[in-house]
CSV table of C-alpha atoms in Angstrom, one decimal:
chain,number,residue,atom,x,y,z
A,833,MET,CA,-19.0,-26.5,-54.9
A,834,ALA,CA,-21.0,-25.1,-52.3
A,835,TYR,CA,-21.5,-21.4,-51.7
A,836,PRO,CA,-20.3,-20.5,-48.2
A,837,ASN,CA,-22.3,-19.3,-45.4
A,838,ILE,CA,-21.6,-15.4,-45.3
A,839,GLU,CA,-20.7,-13.9,-41.9
A,840,LEU,CA,-19.8,-10.5,-40.4
A,841,TYR,CA,-16.1,-10.8,-38.9
A,842,VAL,CA,-15.8,-8.5,-35.9
A,843,ASP,CA,-12.7,-8.6,-33.3
A,844,GLY,CA,-11.5,-12.1,-34.6
A,845,HIS,CA,-14.9,-14.0,-34.5
A,846,TRP,CA,-17.6,-14.8,-36.9
A,847,ARG,CA,-21.4,-13.7,-36.3
A,848,ARG,CA,-24.4,-14.2,-38.1
A,849,ALA,CA,-27.2,-11.6,-38.8
A,850,SER,CA,-30.4,-11.5,-41.2
A,851,GLY,CA,-30.0,-10.0,-44.5
A,852,THR,CA,-30.8,-10.1,-48.1
A,853,PRO,CA,-30.4,-12.7,-51.0
A,854,ILE,CA,-27.4,-13.3,-52.9
A,855,ILE,CA,-28.1,-14.0,-56.8
A,856,ASN,CA,-26.4,-16.0,-59.2
A,857,PRO,CA,-26.1,-13.8,-62.2
A,858,ALA,CA,-26.0,-16.8,-64.7
A,859,ASP,CA,-29.3,-18.4,-63.9
A,860,GLU,CA,-30.7,-15.8,-61.3
A,861,SER,CA,-31.1,-18.6,-58.6
A,862,VAL,CA,-30.5,-17.5,-54.9
A,863,LEU,CA,-27.0,-18.7,-53.6
A,864,GLY,CA,-27.2,-17.6,-50.0
A,865,THR,CA,-28.1,-14.7,-47.7
A,866,VAL,CA,-25.7,-11.7,-46.9
A,867,PRO,CA,-26.1,-10.6,-43.2
A,868,HIS,CA,-26.6,-6.8,-42.4
A,869,ALA,CA,-24.8,-5.3,-39.7
A,870,THR,CA,-26.6,-3.5,-37.0
A,871,LYS,CA,-25.3,-0.3,-35.3
A,872,ALA,CA,-24.4,-2.5,-32.2
A,873,ASP,CA,-22.2,-4.5,-34.7
A,874,LEU,CA,-20.6,-1.3,-36.2
A,875,ASP,CA,-20.1,-0.1,-32.8
A,876,ASP,CA,-18.2,-3.6,-31.6
A,877,ALA,CA,-16.2,-3.4,-35.0
A,878,LEU,CA,-15.1,0.3,-34.1
A,879,ASP,CA,-13.9,-0.7,-30.7
A,880,ALA,CA,-12.2,-3.8,-32.2
A,881,ALA,CA,-10.5,-1.6,-34.6
A,882,VAL,CA,-9.1,0.6,-32.1
A,883,ARG,CA,-7.8,-2.1,-29.8
A,884,GLY,CA,-6.4,-3.8,-32.8
A,885,PHE,CA,-4.7,-0.8,-34.2
A,886,ASN,CA,-3.0,-0.4,-30.6
A,887,VAL,CA,-1.6,-3.7,-30.9
A,888,TRP,CA,-1.0,-3.8,-34.8
A,889,ARG,CA,1.1,-0.5,-34.9
A,890,LYS,CA,3.3,-1.7,-32.3
A,891,THR,CA,4.3,-4.9,-33.9
A,892,ALA,CA,7.5,-5.0,-35.7
A,893,PRO,CA,7.3,-4.4,-39.5
A,894,ASN,CA,8.9,-7.9,-40.2
A,895,ALA,CA,6.4,-9.7,-37.9
A,896,ARG,CA,3.6,-7.9,-39.7
A,897,ALA,CA,5.0,-8.8,-43.0
A,898,GLN,CA,5.1,-12.5,-42.1
A,899,ILE,CA,1.8,-12.7,-41.0
A,900,ILE,CA,0.5,-10.9,-44.2
A,901,LEU,CA,2.7,-13.4,-46.4
A,902,LYS,CA,1.4,-16.3,-44.9
A,903,ALA,CA,-2.3,-15.1,-45.6
A,904,ALA,CA,-1.3,-14.9,-49.3
A,905,ALA,CA,0.2,-18.4,-49.2
A,906,LEU,CA,-3.1,-19.8,-47.8
A,907,ILE,CA,-5.1,-17.8,-50.7
A,908,ARG,CA,-2.7,-19.4,-53.4
A,909,SER,CA,-3.4,-22.6,-52.0
A,910,ARG,CA,-7.2,-22.2,-52.0
A,911,VAL,CA,-7.2,-20.6,-55.4
A,912,ASP,CA,-9.5,-23.2,-57.0
A,913,GLU,CA,-12.1,-23.3,-54.4
A,914,MET,CA,-12.3,-19.4,-54.2
A,915,ALA,CA,-12.3,-19.1,-57.9
A,916,THR,CA,-15.4,-21.5,-58.2
A,917,VAL,CA,-17.2,-19.3,-55.8
A,918,MET,CA,-16.6,-16.1,-57.3
A,919,VAL,CA,-17.9,-17.5,-60.8
A,920,LEU,CA,-21.0,-18.3,-58.8
A,921,GLU,CA,-21.7,-15.0,-57.3
A,922,GLN,CA,-20.1,-12.6,-59.9
A,923,GLY,CA,-20.4,-14.5,-63.2
A,924,LYS,CA,-16.9,-14.0,-64.7
A,925,PRO,CA,-15.2,-17.1,-66.3
A,926,LEU,CA,-13.5,-19.5,-64.2
A,927,ASN,CA,-10.0,-18.6,-65.7
A,928,GLN,CA,-10.5,-14.8,-65.1
A,929,ALA,CA,-11.5,-15.5,-61.5
A,930,LYS,CA,-8.3,-17.5,-61.0
A,931,LEU,CA,-6.2,-14.6,-62.5
A,932,GLU,CA,-7.9,-12.0,-60.1
A,933,ILE,CA,-7.1,-14.1,-57.1
A,934,LEU,CA,-3.5,-14.4,-58.2
A,935,ARG,CA,-3.4,-10.8,-58.8
A,936,GLY,CA,-4.8,-10.1,-55.4
A,937,CYS,CA,-2.1,-12.2,-53.9
A,938,GLU,CA,0.8,-10.4,-55.8
A,939,ILE,CA,-0.8,-7.0,-54.4
A,940,ILE,CA,-0.8,-8.6,-50.9
A,941,GLU,CA,2.6,-10.1,-51.1
A,942,TRP,CA,4.3,-6.8,-52.4
A,943,ASP,CA,2.7,-4.5,-50.2
A,944,ALA,CA,3.7,-6.9,-47.2
A,945,THR,CA,7.4,-6.6,-48.0
A,946,GLU,CA,7.3,-2.9,-48.9
A,947,GLY,CA,5.9,-2.1,-45.5
A,948,MET,CA,9.0,-3.1,-43.9
A,949,ARG,CA,10.5,-0.3,-46.2
A,950,MET,CA,8.4,2.7,-44.9
A,951,TYR,CA,11.4,4.9,-43.9
A,952,GLY,CA,11.5,8.3,-42.6
A,953,ARG,CA,14.7,10.5,-42.9
A,954,VAL,CA,16.9,12.7,-40.9
A,955,ILE,CA,17.4,16.3,-42.4
A,956,PRO,CA,20.8,17.8,-41.7
A,957,ALA,CA,20.3,21.2,-39.4
A,958,GLY,CA,23.5,22.2,-37.1
A,959,PRO,CA,25.9,20.8,-34.5
A,960,SER,CA,23.2,20.6,-31.9
A,961,LEU,CA,19.9,20.3,-33.9
A,962,GLN,CA,18.3,17.4,-35.7
A,963,HIS,CA,15.1,17.0,-37.7
A,964,THR,CA,13.6,13.7,-37.9
A,965,VAL,CA,10.8,12.7,-40.5
A,966,TYR,CA,8.6,10.0,-39.1
A,967,ARG,CA,5.9,8.0,-41.3
A,968,GLN,CA,3.5,6.5,-38.9
A,969,PRO,CA,0.4,4.4,-39.6
A,970,ILE,CA,-2.6,7.0,-39.7
A,971,GLY,CA,-4.8,4.7,-37.5
A,972,PRO,CA,-8.1,2.6,-38.2
A,973,VAL,CA,-9.4,2.9,-41.7
A,974,ALA,CA,-12.9,2.4,-43.0
A,975,ALA,CA,-12.8,0.8,-46.5
A,976,PHE,CA,-15.6,0.2,-49.0
A,977,SER,CA,-15.0,-2.0,-52.1
A,978,PRO,CA,-17.1,-2.7,-55.1
A,979,TRP,CA,-18.8,-5.9,-56.7
A,980,ASN,CA,-16.8,-6.3,-59.9
A,981,PHE,CA,-13.7,-7.6,-58.5
A,982,PRO,CA,-14.7,-9.4,-55.2
A,983,MET,CA,-11.4,-10.5,-54.0
A,984,SER,CA,-8.6,-8.3,-55.6
A,985,SER,CA,-10.3,-4.8,-54.8
A,986,PRO,CA,-10.9,-5.5,-51.0
A,987,ALA,CA,-7.2,-7.1,-51.0
A,988,ARG,CA,-5.8,-3.8,-52.3
A,989,LYS,CA,-7.5,-2.0,-49.4
A,990,VAL,CA,-6.7,-4.7,-46.7
A,991,ALA,CA,-2.9,-5.1,-47.8
A,992,GLY,CA,-2.1,-1.4,-47.9
A,993,ALA,CA,-3.7,-0.7,-44.4
A,994,LEU,CA,-2.3,-3.9,-42.8
A,995,ALA,CA,1.2,-3.4,-44.4
A,996,SER,CA,1.3,0.3,-43.0
A,997,GLY,CA,0.3,-0.8,-39.6
A,998,CYS,CA,-3.2,0.2,-39.5
A,999,SER,CA,-6.3,-1.8,-38.7
A,1000,ILE,CA,-9.4,-1.7,-40.8
A,1001,ILE,CA,-13.2,-2.2,-41.1
A,1002,LEU,CA,-13.9,-3.5,-44.6
A,1003,LYS,CA,-17.5,-2.9,-45.8
A,1004,ALA,CA,-17.5,-5.0,-49.0
A,1005,SER,CA,-20.0,-5.7,-51.7
A,1006,GLU,CA,-23.4,-7.6,-50.5
A,1007,GLU,CA,-23.9,-8.7,-54.0
A,1008,THR,CA,-20.5,-10.5,-54.2
A,1009,PRO,CA,-19.5,-11.2,-50.4
A,1010,ALA,CA,-17.8,-14.4,-50.7
A,1011,GLY,CA,-14.6,-12.9,-52.2
A,1012,ALA,CA,-14.1,-10.9,-49.0
A,1013,LEU,CA,-15.1,-13.4,-46.7
A,1014,GLN,CA,-12.6,-15.8,-48.2
A,1015,LEU,CA,-9.9,-13.1,-48.0
A,1016,VAL,CA,-10.6,-12.4,-44.3
A,1017,CYS,CA,-10.8,-16.1,-43.7
A,1018,ALA,CA,-7.2,-16.3,-45.1
A,1019,PHE,CA,-6.1,-13.4,-42.6
A,1020,HIS,CA,-7.8,-15.0,-39.6
A,1021,ASP,CA,-6.2,-18.3,-40.3
A,1022,ALA,CA,-2.7,-16.8,-40.6
A,1023,GLY,CA,-2.9,-15.7,-37.0
A,1024,LEU,CA,-3.8,-12.0,-37.6
A,1025,PRO,CA,-4.3,-10.3,-34.0
A,1026,PRO,CA,-8.1,-9.7,-33.2
A,1027,GLY,CA,-9.5,-6.5,-34.2
A,1028,VAL,CA,-6.9,-5.6,-36.9
A,1029,LEU,CA,-9.4,-6.7,-39.8
A,1030,ASN,CA,-13.0,-6.4,-39.5
A,1031,LEU,CA,-15.7,-7.3,-42.3
A,1032,VAL,CA,-19.1,-5.8,-42.2
A,1033,PHE,CA,-21.9,-5.9,-44.8
A,1034,GLY,CA,-25.3,-3.9,-45.1
A,1035,ASP,CA,-26.8,-0.8,-46.4
A,1036,PRO,CA,-24.2,1.1,-47.8
A,1037,ALA,CA,-25.7,4.5,-47.0
A,1038,GLU,CA,-26.2,3.6,-43.5
A,1039,ILE,CA,-22.8,1.9,-42.8
A,1040,SER,CA,-20.9,4.7,-44.6
A,1041,GLY,CA,-23.1,7.4,-42.8
A,1042,TYR,CA,-22.2,5.9,-39.5
A,1043,LEU,CA,-18.5,4.9,-40.0
A,1044,VAL,CA,-17.2,7.9,-41.9
A,1045,PRO,CA,-17.8,10.6,-39.4
A,1046,HIS,CA,-17.0,8.4,-36.4
A,1047,GLN,CA,-14.0,9.8,-34.3
A,1048,ALA,CA,-12.2,6.5,-34.2
A,1049,ILE,CA,-12.0,6.3,-38.1
A,1050,ARG,CA,-8.8,8.1,-39.4
A,1051,LEU,CA,-8.9,7.4,-43.1
A,1052,ILE,CA,-11.6,6.5,-45.8
A,1053,THR,CA,-10.8,4.5,-48.9
A,1054,PHE,CA,-13.3,3.9,-51.5
A,1055,THR,CA,-13.7,2.1,-54.9
A,1056,GLY,CA,-16.9,3.0,-56.8
A,1057,SER,CA,-19.0,5.2,-58.9
A,1058,VAL,CA,-18.4,8.9,-59.3
A,1059,PRO,CA,-21.4,10.0,-57.6
A,1060,VAL,CA,-21.1,8.0,-54.3
A,1061,GLY,CA,-17.4,8.8,-54.2
A,1062,LYS,CA,-18.1,12.7,-54.2
A,1063,HIS,CA,-20.6,12.1,-51.4
A,1064,LEU,CA,-18.3,10.4,-49.2
A,1065,ALA,CA,-15.6,12.7,-50.3
A,1066,ALA,CA,-17.9,15.5,-48.9
A,1067,MET,CA,-18.7,13.7,-45.7
A,1068,ALA,CA,-15.1,12.9,-45.0
A,1069,GLY,CA,-14.1,16.4,-45.6
A,1070,GLN,CA,-16.8,17.7,-43.3
A,1071,HIS,CA,-15.1,15.7,-40.5
A,1072,MET,CA,-11.3,16.3,-41.8
A,1073,LYS,CA,-10.7,12.8,-42.9
A,1074,PRO,CA,-8.2,12.1,-45.5
A,1075,ALA,CA,-9.5,9.7,-48.3
A,1076,ILE,CA,-8.5,7.5,-51.1
A,1077,MET,CA,-11.0,7.7,-53.8
A,1078,GLU,CA,-10.6,5.3,-56.9
A,1079,LEU,CA,-13.7,6.2,-59.0
A,1080,GLY,CA,-15.2,5.5,-62.3
A,1081,GLY,CA,-13.4,5.9,-65.7
A,1082,HIS,CA,-14.1,6.0,-69.6
A,1083,GLY,CA,-11.0,5.0,-70.9
A,1084,PRO,CA,-10.0,6.4,-74.1
A,1085,VAL,CA,-7.9,4.4,-76.5
A,1086,ILE,CA,-5.8,6.3,-79.3
A,1087,VAL,CA,-4.9,4.1,-82.3
A,1088,CYS,CA,-2.3,5.9,-84.3
A,1089,ASP,CA,-1.9,5.8,-88.1
A,1090,ASP,CA,1.4,3.9,-87.5
A,1091,ALA,CA,-0.1,1.2,-85.3
A,1092,ASP,CA,-1.2,-2.4,-86.7
A,1093,PRO,CA,-5.0,-2.1,-86.8
A,1094,VAL,CA,-5.7,-5.8,-86.8
A,1095,ALA,CA,-3.5,-6.8,-84.0
A,1096,THR,CA,-4.7,-3.7,-81.9
A,1097,ALA,CA,-8.2,-4.7,-82.6
A,1098,ARG,CA,-7.6,-8.4,-81.5
A,1099,ALA,CA,-5.9,-7.1,-78.5
A,1100,SER,CA,-9.0,-4.8,-77.5
A,1101,VAL,CA,-11.4,-7.5,-78.0
A,1102,VAL,CA,-9.6,-9.5,-75.4
A,1103,THR,CA,-9.3,-6.6,-72.9
A,1104,LYS,CA,-12.6,-5.3,-73.4
A,1105,SER,CA,-14.5,-8.7,-72.9
A,1106,ARG,CA,-12.6,-9.2,-69.7
A,1107,ASN,CA,-15.1,-9.2,-66.8
A,1108,ALA,CA,-17.7,-8.3,-69.4
A,1109,GLY,CA,-16.3,-4.8,-69.5
A,1110,GLN,CA,-17.1,-4.3,-65.9
A,1111,VAL,CA,-13.9,-2.7,-65.1
A,1112,CYS,CA,-13.2,0.9,-64.3
A,1113,VAL,CA,-10.3,1.0,-66.5
A,1114,ALA,CA,-11.8,-0.8,-69.3
A,1115,PRO,CA,-10.9,0.4,-72.8
A,1116,THR,CA,-14.2,2.1,-74.2
A,1117,ARG,CA,-13.8,5.0,-76.5
A,1118,PHE,CA,-11.5,4.1,-79.3
A,1119,PHE,CA,-10.2,6.8,-81.5
A,1120,VAL,CA,-8.8,5.4,-84.6
A,1121,HIS,CA,-6.7,7.3,-87.2
A,1122,GLU,CA,-9.3,7.5,-90.3
A,1123,LYS,CA,-6.4,5.5,-92.4
A,1124,ASN,CA,-7.1,2.4,-90.2
A,1125,PHE,CA,-10.5,2.8,-89.2
A,1126,GLU,CA,-12.3,0.6,-91.4
A,1127,ILE,CA,-10.3,-2.3,-90.9
A,1128,PHE,CA,-9.9,-1.9,-87.1
A,1129,ALA,CA,-13.6,-1.7,-86.8
A,1130,LYS,CA,-14.0,-4.6,-88.9
A,1131,SER,CA,-11.6,-6.8,-87.2
A,1132,PHE,CA,-12.8,-5.6,-83.8
A,1133,ALA,CA,-16.3,-6.5,-84.7
A,1134,GLU,CA,-15.3,-9.8,-86.1
A,1135,GLY,CA,-13.3,-10.8,-82.7
A,1136,ALA,CA,-16.5,-9.5,-80.8
A,1137,ALA,CA,-18.7,-11.8,-82.6
A,1138,LYS,CA,-16.8,-15.0,-82.1
A,1139,LEU,CA,-16.6,-14.6,-78.3
A,1140,LYS,CA,-17.9,-17.8,-76.7
A,1141,ILE,CA,-20.5,-16.5,-74.2
A,1142,GLY,CA,-22.2,-18.7,-71.4
A,1143,ASN,CA,-21.8,-19.6,-67.6
A,1144,GLY,CA,-18.5,-18.8,-66.4
A,1145,MET,CA,-18.0,-22.5,-65.1
A,1146,ASP,CA,-17.8,-23.8,-68.7
A,1147,PRO,CA,-14.2,-23.6,-69.4
A,1148,SER,CA,-14.8,-22.5,-73.1
A,1149,THR,CA,-16.6,-19.2,-71.9
A,1150,GLN,CA,-14.7,-16.3,-72.8
A,1151,LEU,CA,-17.7,-13.7,-71.9
A,1152,GLY,CA,-19.7,-14.4,-68.7
A,1153,PRO,CA,-23.0,-12.8,-67.5
A,1154,LEU,CA,-23.2,-9.3,-66.2
A,1155,ALA,CA,-23.2,-9.1,-62.7
A,1156,ASN,CA,-26.7,-7.8,-62.0
A,1157,SER,CA,-29.6,-6.7,-64.0
A,1158,ARG,CA,-29.1,-3.1,-63.6
A,1159,ARG,CA,-26.1,-3.5,-66.1
A,1160,VAL,CA,-28.3,-5.1,-68.6
A,1161,ASN,CA,-30.9,-2.3,-68.3
A,1162,ALA,CA,-28.0,0.3,-68.9
A,1163,MET,CA,-26.5,-1.5,-71.9
A,1164,GLU,CA,-29.8,-1.5,-73.5
A,1165,ARG,CA,-30.6,2.1,-72.7
A,1166,LEU,CA,-27.0,3.2,-73.7
A,1167,VAL,CA,-27.2,1.1,-77.1
A,1168,SER,CA,-30.8,2.3,-78.2
A,1169,ASP,CA,-29.7,6.0,-77.5
A,1170,ALA,CA,-26.7,5.8,-79.7
A,1171,LYS,CA,-28.7,4.2,-82.4
A,1172,ASP,CA,-31.3,6.7,-82.3
A,1173,ARG,CA,-28.5,9.4,-82.9
A,1174,GLY,CA,-27.0,7.6,-85.8
A,1175,ALA,CA,-24.5,5.1,-84.7
A,1176,ARG,CA,-23.7,2.0,-86.7
A,1177,VAL,CA,-24.1,-1.5,-84.6
A,1178,LEU,CA,-21.1,-3.7,-85.7
A,1179,ALA,CA,-21.4,-6.4,-83.5
A,1180,GLY,CA,-24.0,-7.5,-80.7
A,1181,GLY,CA,-26.6,-4.8,-79.4
A,1182,GLN,CA,-29.1,-7.2,-78.1
A,1183,ARG,CA,-29.7,-9.2,-74.9
A,1184,ILE,CA,-28.9,-12.8,-75.1
A,1185,ASN,CA,-31.9,-15.3,-73.6
A,1186,ASN,CA,-34.3,-14.0,-70.7
A,1187,ARG,CA,-32.7,-15.9,-68.0
A,1188,GLY,CA,-29.4,-14.7,-66.7
A,1189,TYR,CA,-27.8,-11.4,-67.4
A,1190,PHE,CA,-25.9,-12.4,-70.8
A,1191,TYR,CA,-25.4,-9.4,-73.0
A,1192,PRO,CA,-22.8,-9.7,-76.0
A,1193,LEU,CA,-19.6,-7.7,-76.7
A,1194,THR,CA,-21.3,-4.7,-78.4
A,1195,VAL,CA,-19.4,-2.5,-81.0
A,1196,LEU,CA,-20.5,0.8,-82.2
A,1197,ALA,CA,-19.1,2.9,-84.9
A,1198,ASP,CA,-19.6,6.4,-85.7
A,1199,VAL,CA,-21.1,7.1,-82.3
A,1200,PRO,CA,-21.8,11.2,-81.9
A,1201,ASP,CA,-20.3,13.1,-79.3
A,1202,ASP,CA,-23.8,13.9,-77.7
A,1203,ALA,CA,-24.6,10.1,-77.3
A,1204,LEU,CA,-25.1,8.9,-73.5
A,1205,ALA,CA,-22.6,6.1,-74.0
A,1206,MET,CA,-20.0,8.6,-74.9
A,1207,ASN,CA,-20.6,10.5,-71.7
A,1208,GLU,CA,-21.6,8.0,-69.2
A,1209,GLU,CA,-19.5,5.3,-68.1
A,1210,PRO,CA,-20.9,2.2,-69.8
A,1211,PHE,CA,-19.5,-0.4,-67.4
A,1212,GLY,CA,-20.4,-3.3,-69.4
A,1213,PRO,CA,-19.4,-5.0,-72.7
A,1214,LEU,CA,-19.7,-1.8,-74.9
A,1215,ALA,CA,-16.9,-0.5,-77.4
A,1216,LEU,CA,-17.3,2.8,-79.2
A,1217,VAL,CA,-15.3,3.2,-82.2
A,1218,ASN,CA,-14.8,6.5,-83.9
A,1219,PRO,CA,-12.5,7.8,-86.6
A,1220,VAL,CA,-10.2,10.9,-86.2
A,1221,ARG,CA,-8.1,13.0,-88.5
A,1222,ASP,CA,-5.0,13.1,-86.6
A,1223,LEU,CA,-3.4,13.1,-82.9
A,1224,ASP,CA,-4.3,16.4,-81.9
A,1225,GLU,CA,-8.2,15.2,-82.3
A,1226,ALA,CA,-7.7,12.2,-80.7
A,1227,ILE,CA,-6.0,13.9,-77.6
A,1228,ALA,CA,-8.8,16.4,-77.5
A,1229,LYS,CA,-11.5,13.7,-77.7
A,1230,ALA,CA,-9.7,12.0,-74.9
A,1231,ASN,CA,-9.7,14.6,-72.7
A,1232,ALA,CA,-13.3,16.0,-73.3
A,1233,LEU,CA,-14.7,14.0,-70.5
A,1234,PRO,CA,-14.5,14.9,-66.7
A,1235,PHE,CA,-12.9,11.1,-66.2
A,1236,GLY,CA,-9.3,10.5,-66.0
A,1237,LEU,CA,-8.5,7.0,-64.6
A,1238,ALA,CA,-6.8,5.2,-67.4
A,1239,ALA,CA,-6.2,5.8,-70.9
A,1240,TYR,CA,-4.3,3.7,-73.8
A,1241,ALA,CA,-2.4,4.3,-76.7
A,1242,PHE,CA,-0.9,2.2,-79.7
A,1243,THR,CA,1.7,3.9,-81.8
A,1244,GLN,CA,5.5,3.0,-82.7
A,1245,SER,CA,6.4,6.7,-82.8
A,1246,ALA,CA,8.6,8.1,-79.9
A,1247,ASP,CA,7.3,11.6,-80.7
A,1248,ASN,CA,3.6,10.5,-80.5
A,1249,VAL,CA,4.5,8.8,-77.3
A,1250,GLN,CA,6.0,12.0,-75.6
A,1251,ARG,CA,2.8,14.1,-76.8
A,1252,ILE,CA,0.4,11.6,-75.4
A,1253,SER,CA,2.2,11.1,-72.3
A,1254,ASN,CA,2.4,14.9,-71.7
A,1255,ASP,CA,-1.1,16.0,-72.9
A,1256,VAL,CA,-3.6,13.1,-72.1
A,1257,GLU,CA,-5.3,13.8,-68.7
A,1258,THR,CA,-5.2,10.5,-66.8
A,1259,GLY,CA,-3.8,8.9,-63.6
A,1260,ASN,CA,-2.7,5.9,-65.5
A,1261,LEU,CA,-1.5,5.8,-69.3
A,1262,THR,CA,-0.7,2.3,-71.0
A,1263,ILE,CA,1.0,2.5,-74.7
A,1264,ASN,CA,1.0,-0.5,-76.8
A,1265,HIS,CA,-0.6,-2.9,-74.1
A,1266,PHE,CA,-3.6,-3.1,-71.9
A,1267,VAL,CA,-2.3,-3.4,-68.3
A,1268,ALA,CA,-3.3,-0.5,-66.6
A,1269,SER,CA,-1.6,-1.2,-63.0
A,1270,THR,CA,0.5,-3.5,-61.1
A,1271,ALA,CA,1.1,-4.3,-57.4
A,1272,GLU,CA,4.4,-2.1,-57.7
A,1273,THR,CA,2.8,0.8,-59.4
A,1274,PRO,CA,0.7,3.6,-58.0
A,1275,PHE,CA,-3.0,3.4,-59.3
A,1276,GLY,CA,-5.5,6.2,-59.1
A,1277,GLY,CA,-7.2,9.0,-61.3
A,1278,VAL,CA,-7.4,12.6,-61.7
A,1279,LYS,CA,-10.4,14.9,-62.2
A,1280,ASP,CA,-14.0,13.2,-61.4
A,1281,SER,CA,-11.9,9.8,-61.3
A,1282,GLY,CA,-10.7,10.6,-58.0
A,1283,TYR,CA,-7.6,11.2,-55.8
A,1284,GLY,CA,-5.1,9.3,-53.7
A,1285,ARG,CA,-3.3,6.5,-54.8
A,1286,GLU,CA,-3.4,2.5,-54.1
A,1287,GLY,CA,-0.5,0.3,-55.1
A,1288,GLY,CA,3.1,1.1,-55.2
A,1289,SER,CA,5.1,3.0,-52.2
A,1290,GLU,CA,2.8,5.8,-53.3
A,1291,GLY,CA,-0.3,3.8,-52.1
A,1292,LEU,CA,1.0,2.8,-48.8
A,1293,ALA,CA,2.1,6.6,-48.2
A,1294,CYS,CA,-1.7,7.2,-48.1
A,1295,TYR,CA,-2.1,5.0,-45.0
A,1296,THR,CA,0.5,7.2,-43.1
A,1297,VAL,CA,0.9,10.4,-41.6
A,1298,THR,CA,4.0,12.5,-41.5
A,1299,LYS,CA,5.7,13.6,-38.3
A,1300,ASN,CA,8.6,16.0,-38.2
A,1301,VAL,CA,10.3,15.9,-34.7
A,1302,SER,CA,12.9,18.7,-34.5
A,1303,HIS,CA,15.4,17.9,-31.8
A,1304,LYS,CA,17.6,20.5,-30.1
A,1305,PHE,CA,20.2,18.6,-28.0
A,1306,ALA,CA,21.4,20.1,-24.6
């Protein structure tokens, strides 16, 4: 399967530009070149987004939905081809790549149909007075998506914007650009009007520094690290632009004394190894009741050690390479620091091979609170397993960091569920399983993990403005 030629997409047309190499993380070979947009390209995209918005906002919601749904159907028909390309550029196992693409389709389809139900309301007033609340598309959107989910992360932003009647300029990752390109191809082939969706790549700081302040852009949506998110949020605030910030996390997992430690550990291995742990909602800090700690830790380590590590194109692979050399370096630094501070290595802990960015699922136990890994988002296959005396201690430790994106708990007690639901500071809480969000539910964080929501009716609302019309009859 050949890797596609990566191009910019502006005003309904593809265009080439010089750029930088795209690296296969499994063998470090060069797959192709990602083009970098010039200022002229960005100006063209901005002009196109304004024209596209004026067309798209006046398009009937049902007609918009039909085009969006056609794009989703095209993606479903191309899932095998798209998944293969995703493995080449990002490294995740082929079955995980297919699941990501299908999940992206579910998001697109749900947003398309929900966009037809973005109702306003009429507020009773008096015999000759009526208040009407309108929800209208906010305008052209500047969207920035990360490398870890090359298709589904851009899909969230594109689907939300288009279903709400907005146009969008998508700045996707330069390291994994094909997922976004294939997404845009589907919308192009589905008949989306020119200018409604534009795709650019390039230097992230230069592109954000140009798009965010531009008067044509009315909303910023970003998925990525906390430091970059804070920078973009400050820039957006300086120019009075609303923003959706889906930033980093450091997912706590509370394993209560009444949970099955072996079954919970097995589920933890599967979820923690997904996408090699390069997931913002990945379960990372496991706080296990001391009664079950040793059996949980042992089961977790045994499961981690059995994972088949290799090239994502191999159907038997369960854990692919990390996406880039930066993540390998980060794992080595965090593990070394934790070991120096007294943590026990129960599984993994060392890079595999010298070619390709392979690192095993690493389980550390008894990790002190001051270890770097307990405070920095690992964003890799690193699980930190610590005992706690009771639920109070578990909740306190879960809330100890400035992150608040996703949290998990395992218990059979209704009282525990109520306490955890009320007291854990997070935007997404999952109990007795590890699915942090679905297409129909709102997704986003609190504290340093961001604000605004993607998904659900709450997510679509972020792409609209509320207008009140008060009409006094003659």
